[in-house]
Coordinates of C-alpha atoms in Angstrom, one line a residue:
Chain Z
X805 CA 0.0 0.0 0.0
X806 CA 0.8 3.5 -0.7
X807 CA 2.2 5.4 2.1
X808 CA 3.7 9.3 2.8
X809 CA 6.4 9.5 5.7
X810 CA 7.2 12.5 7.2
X811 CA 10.1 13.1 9.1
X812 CA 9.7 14.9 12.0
X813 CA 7.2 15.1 14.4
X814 CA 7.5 18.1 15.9
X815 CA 10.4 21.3 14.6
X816 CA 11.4 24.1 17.3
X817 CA 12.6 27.0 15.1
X818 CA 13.4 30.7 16.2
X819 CA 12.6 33.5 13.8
X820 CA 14.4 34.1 11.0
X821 CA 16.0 30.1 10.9
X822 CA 15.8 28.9 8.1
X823 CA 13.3 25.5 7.5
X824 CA 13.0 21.9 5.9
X825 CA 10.8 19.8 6.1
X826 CA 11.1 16.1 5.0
X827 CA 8.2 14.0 3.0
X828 CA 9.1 10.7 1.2
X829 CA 6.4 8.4 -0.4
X830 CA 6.2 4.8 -1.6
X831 CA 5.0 4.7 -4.9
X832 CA 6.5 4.2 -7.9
X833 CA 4.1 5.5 -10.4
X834 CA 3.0 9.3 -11.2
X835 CA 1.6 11.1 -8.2
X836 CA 1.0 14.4 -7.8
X837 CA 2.4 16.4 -4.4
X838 CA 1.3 18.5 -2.1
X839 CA 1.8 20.2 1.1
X840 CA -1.0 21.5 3.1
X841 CA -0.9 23.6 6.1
X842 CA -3.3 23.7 9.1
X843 CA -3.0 27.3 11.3
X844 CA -4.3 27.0 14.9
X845 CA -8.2 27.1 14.7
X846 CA -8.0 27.2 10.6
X847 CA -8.5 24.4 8.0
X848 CA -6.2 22.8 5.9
X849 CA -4.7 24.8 3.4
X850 CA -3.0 24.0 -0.2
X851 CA 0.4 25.9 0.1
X852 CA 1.8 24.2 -3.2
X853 CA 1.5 21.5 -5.2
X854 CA 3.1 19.3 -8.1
X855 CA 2.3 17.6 -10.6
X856 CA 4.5 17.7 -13.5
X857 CA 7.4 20.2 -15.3
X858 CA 9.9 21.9 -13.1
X859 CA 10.4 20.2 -10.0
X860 CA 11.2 22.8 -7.9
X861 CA 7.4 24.5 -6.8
X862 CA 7.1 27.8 -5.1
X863 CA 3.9 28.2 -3.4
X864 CA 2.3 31.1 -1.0
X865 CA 4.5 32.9 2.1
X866 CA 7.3 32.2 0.7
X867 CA 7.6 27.9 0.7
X868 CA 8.8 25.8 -1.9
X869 CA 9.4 22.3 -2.1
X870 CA 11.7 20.2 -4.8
X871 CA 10.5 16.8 -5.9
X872 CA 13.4 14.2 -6.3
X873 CA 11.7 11.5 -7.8
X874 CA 14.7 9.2 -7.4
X875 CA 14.8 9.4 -3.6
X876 CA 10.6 9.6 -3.8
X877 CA 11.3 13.3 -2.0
X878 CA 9.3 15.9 -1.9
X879 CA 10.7 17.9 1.1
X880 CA 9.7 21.7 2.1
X881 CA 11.7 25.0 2.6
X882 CA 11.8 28.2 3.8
X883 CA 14.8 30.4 4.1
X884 CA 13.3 32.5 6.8
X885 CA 10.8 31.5 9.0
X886 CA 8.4 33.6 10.9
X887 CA 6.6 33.3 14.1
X888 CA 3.0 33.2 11.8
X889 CA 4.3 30.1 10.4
X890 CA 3.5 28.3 13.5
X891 CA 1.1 25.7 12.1
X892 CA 1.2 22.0 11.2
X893 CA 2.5 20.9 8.0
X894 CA 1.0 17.8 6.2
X895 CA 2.9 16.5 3.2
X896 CA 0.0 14.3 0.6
X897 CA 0.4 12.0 -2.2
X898 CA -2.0 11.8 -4.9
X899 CA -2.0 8.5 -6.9
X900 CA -3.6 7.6 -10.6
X901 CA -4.4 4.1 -9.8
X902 CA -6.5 5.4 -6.7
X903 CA -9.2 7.9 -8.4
X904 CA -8.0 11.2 -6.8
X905 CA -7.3 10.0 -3.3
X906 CA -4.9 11.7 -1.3
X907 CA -2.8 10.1 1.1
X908 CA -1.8 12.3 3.8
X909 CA 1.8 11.7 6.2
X910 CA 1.7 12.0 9.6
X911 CA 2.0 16.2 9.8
X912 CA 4.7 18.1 11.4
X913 CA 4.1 20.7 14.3
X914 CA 6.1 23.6 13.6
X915 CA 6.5 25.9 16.4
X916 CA 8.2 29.1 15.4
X917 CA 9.8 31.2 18.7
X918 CA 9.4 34.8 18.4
Chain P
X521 CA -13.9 32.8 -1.7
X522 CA -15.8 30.0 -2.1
X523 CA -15.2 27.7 0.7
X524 CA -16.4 24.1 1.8
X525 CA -19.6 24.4 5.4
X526 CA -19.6 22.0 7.5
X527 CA -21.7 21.4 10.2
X528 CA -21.9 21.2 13.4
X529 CA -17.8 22.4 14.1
X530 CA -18.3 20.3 17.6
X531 CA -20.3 17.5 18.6
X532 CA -20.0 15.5 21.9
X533 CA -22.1 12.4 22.1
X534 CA -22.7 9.1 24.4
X535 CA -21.4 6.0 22.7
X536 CA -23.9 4.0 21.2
X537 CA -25.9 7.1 19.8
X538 CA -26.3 8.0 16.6
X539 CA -24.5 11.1 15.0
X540 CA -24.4 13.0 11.9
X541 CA -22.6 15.2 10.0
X542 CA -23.3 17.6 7.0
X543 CA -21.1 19.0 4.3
X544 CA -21.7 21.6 1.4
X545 CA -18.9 21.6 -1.0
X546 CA -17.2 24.5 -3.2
X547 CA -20.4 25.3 -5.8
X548 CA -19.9 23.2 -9.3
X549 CA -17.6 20.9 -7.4
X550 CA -18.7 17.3 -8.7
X551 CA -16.3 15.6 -6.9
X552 CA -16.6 15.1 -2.8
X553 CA -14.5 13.6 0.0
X554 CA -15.0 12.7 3.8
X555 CA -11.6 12.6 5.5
X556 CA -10.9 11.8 9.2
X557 CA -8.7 12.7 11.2
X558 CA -7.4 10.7 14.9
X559 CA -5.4 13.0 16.8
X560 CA -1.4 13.5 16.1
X561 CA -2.4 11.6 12.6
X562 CA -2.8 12.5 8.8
X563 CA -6.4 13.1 7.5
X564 CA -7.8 9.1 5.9
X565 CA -10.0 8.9 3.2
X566 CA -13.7 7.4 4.5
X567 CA -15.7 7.6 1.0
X568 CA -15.2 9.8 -2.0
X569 CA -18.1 10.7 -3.9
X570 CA -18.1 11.6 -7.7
X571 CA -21.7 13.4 -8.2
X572 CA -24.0 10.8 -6.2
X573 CA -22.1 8.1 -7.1
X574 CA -19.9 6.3 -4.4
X575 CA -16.2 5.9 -6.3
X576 CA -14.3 4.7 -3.2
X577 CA -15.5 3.8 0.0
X578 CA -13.1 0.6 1.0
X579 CA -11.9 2.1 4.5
X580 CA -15.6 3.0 5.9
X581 CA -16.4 1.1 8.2
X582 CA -20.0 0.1 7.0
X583 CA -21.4 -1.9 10.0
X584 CA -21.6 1.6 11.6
X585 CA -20.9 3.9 9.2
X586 CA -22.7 5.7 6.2
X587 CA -22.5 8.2 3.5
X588 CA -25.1 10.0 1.0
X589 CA -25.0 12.6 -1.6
X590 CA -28.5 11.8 -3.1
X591 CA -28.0 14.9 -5.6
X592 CA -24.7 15.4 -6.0
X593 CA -24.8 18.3 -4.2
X594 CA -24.5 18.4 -0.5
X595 CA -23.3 15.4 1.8
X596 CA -24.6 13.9 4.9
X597 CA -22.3 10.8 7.3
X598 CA -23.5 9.1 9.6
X599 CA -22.2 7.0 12.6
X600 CA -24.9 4.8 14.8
X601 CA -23.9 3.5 17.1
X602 CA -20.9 5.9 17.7
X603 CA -18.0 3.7 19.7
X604 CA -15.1 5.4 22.0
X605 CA -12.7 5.4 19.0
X606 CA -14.6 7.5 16.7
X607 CA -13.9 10.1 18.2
X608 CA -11.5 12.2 15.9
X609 CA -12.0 15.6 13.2
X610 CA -14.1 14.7 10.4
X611 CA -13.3 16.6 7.9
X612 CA -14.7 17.2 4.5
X613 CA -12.9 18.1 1.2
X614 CA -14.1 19.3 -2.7
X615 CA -12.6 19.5 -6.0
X616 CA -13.7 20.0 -9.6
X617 CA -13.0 17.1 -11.3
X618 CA -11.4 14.5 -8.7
X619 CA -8.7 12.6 -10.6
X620 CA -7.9 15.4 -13.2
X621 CA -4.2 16.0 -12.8
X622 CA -3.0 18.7 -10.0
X623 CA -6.3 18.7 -8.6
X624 CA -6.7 20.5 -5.5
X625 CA -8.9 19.6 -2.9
X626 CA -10.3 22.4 -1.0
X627 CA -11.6 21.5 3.3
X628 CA -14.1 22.4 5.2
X629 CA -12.9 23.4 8.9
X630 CA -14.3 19.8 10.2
X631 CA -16.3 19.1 13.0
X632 CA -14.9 17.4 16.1
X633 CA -16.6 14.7 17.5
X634 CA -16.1 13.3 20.8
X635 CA -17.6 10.4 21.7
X636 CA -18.0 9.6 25.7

C-alpha cells in the first residue's frame, strides 16, 4: 500500500532560521504532491503542489518544495521563517491508480519562537 | 472565496448514539471527500463521492458507518452507534473534477466529535 512519511514530528525553530521539512512516499508510479498547512483554529490549506514540469514548486509565504523523484522526496523549505508560520504541515500523495485520493503523512508541528 | 460548510464544528455524544454530519462543497464541485482525522495523525480517506455516485469507499467502516450525496450536491455521514474510537476531526474536502491531474482539494474546517 501507498504510504507518505514525514520526518519529523515536531520542529522548534526561532525567527528568521531557516526550515526543511522532510516528506518521502512509496509509490512508484505518477503522483502528484502536495503540502497542506493547518493554522491553529484554521483548515487545511494548499500551500503548493506538483504535478508535473519543473520540480522545484514555489507556493504562497514564501515555501517551496523540490520533488526528487529518485529518492521519492518531496521535502519543504523556507529560508526564513516567521513566528506566523507556526502551524502543522502535512505533506500528501495523490495517486492515478487510486481515483484522486490523497494520502496524507503523519504532519509536522512547527513551532516558530518569536 | 468559495469555501467548503460544515456542520456542526463540535459534537460531543454518548457512545452508542447515533451522530451525523453535514457538508456543502465549493459550488460546481462534482467531486466530494470525507476525511478523518485521529489526533497526532494525517487526515484518511472514509468515502469519496463523484456526483451521487460512491467511487471509493473501501476504509468505511460500513457496519456503523454511512455516506449520502442523493444529488450530488451536499453530503450527509453518519455514525450509529458511535464507539469510543470515533472520536476524531471529520473533515470534508471538494474539487472540480477529482482525478484530473493537479487537482486540488479544498476543506471544510471539520467538525470534532467526541464520543464519551
Amino acid at each position: 500500500a501507498q504510504s507518505v512519511s514525514q520526518h519529523n514530528h515536531h520542529v522548534i525553530l526561532s525567527e528568521a532560521a531557516s526550515l526543511e521539512l522532510g516528506c518521502n512516499y512509496s509509490y512508484g508510479g505518477t503522483v502528484n504532491l502536495f503540502w497542506y498547512v493547518q493554522y491553529p483554529g484554521q483548515h487545511l490549506q494548499l500551500l503548493l503542489k506538483y504535478f508535473s514540469g519543473d520540480p522545484l514548486v514555489k507556493g504562497i509565504k514564501g515555501f517551496e518544495a523540490e520533488f526528487i523523484k529518485s529518492k521519492f522526496s518531496f521535502n519543504l523549505r523556507k529560508p526564513s521563517v516567521q513566528w506566523s508560520d507556526t502551524a502543522e504541515y502535512f505533506c500528501a500523495v495523490m495517486t492515478y491508480n487510486q481515483g484522486g485520493k490523497l494520502i496524507f503523512g503523519q504532519g509536522t508541528e512547527l513551532s516558530v519562537k518569536p | 472565496e468559495a469555501e467548503v460548510a460544515q456542520s456542526p464544528r463540535y459534537k460531543i455524544t454518548e457512545k452508542s448514539q447515533a451522530v451525523a454530519f453535514w457538508c456543502d462543497p465549493i459550488s460546481g464541485h462534482a467531486t466530494l471527500y470525507w476525511y478523518r482525522q485521529i489526533l497526532g495523525q494525517g487526515p484518511e480517506l472514509l468515502v469519496q463521492f463523484q456526483d451521487e455516485s460512491v467511487v471509493d469507499d473501501s476504509q468505511l467502516p460500513k457496519d456503523r458507518f454511512s455516506a449520502e450525496r442523493l444529488k450530488g450536491v451536499d453530503s450527509t455521514l453518519k455514525i450509529q452507534p458511535a464507539e469510543l474510537g470515533d472520536s476524531a476531526m471529520y473533515l470534508c474536502a471538494s474539487s472540480s473534477q477529482g482525478i484530473a491531474v493537479g487537482e486540488t482539494q479544498y476543506f471544510g474546517p471539520g467538525t470534532r466529535l467526541l464520543v464519551l
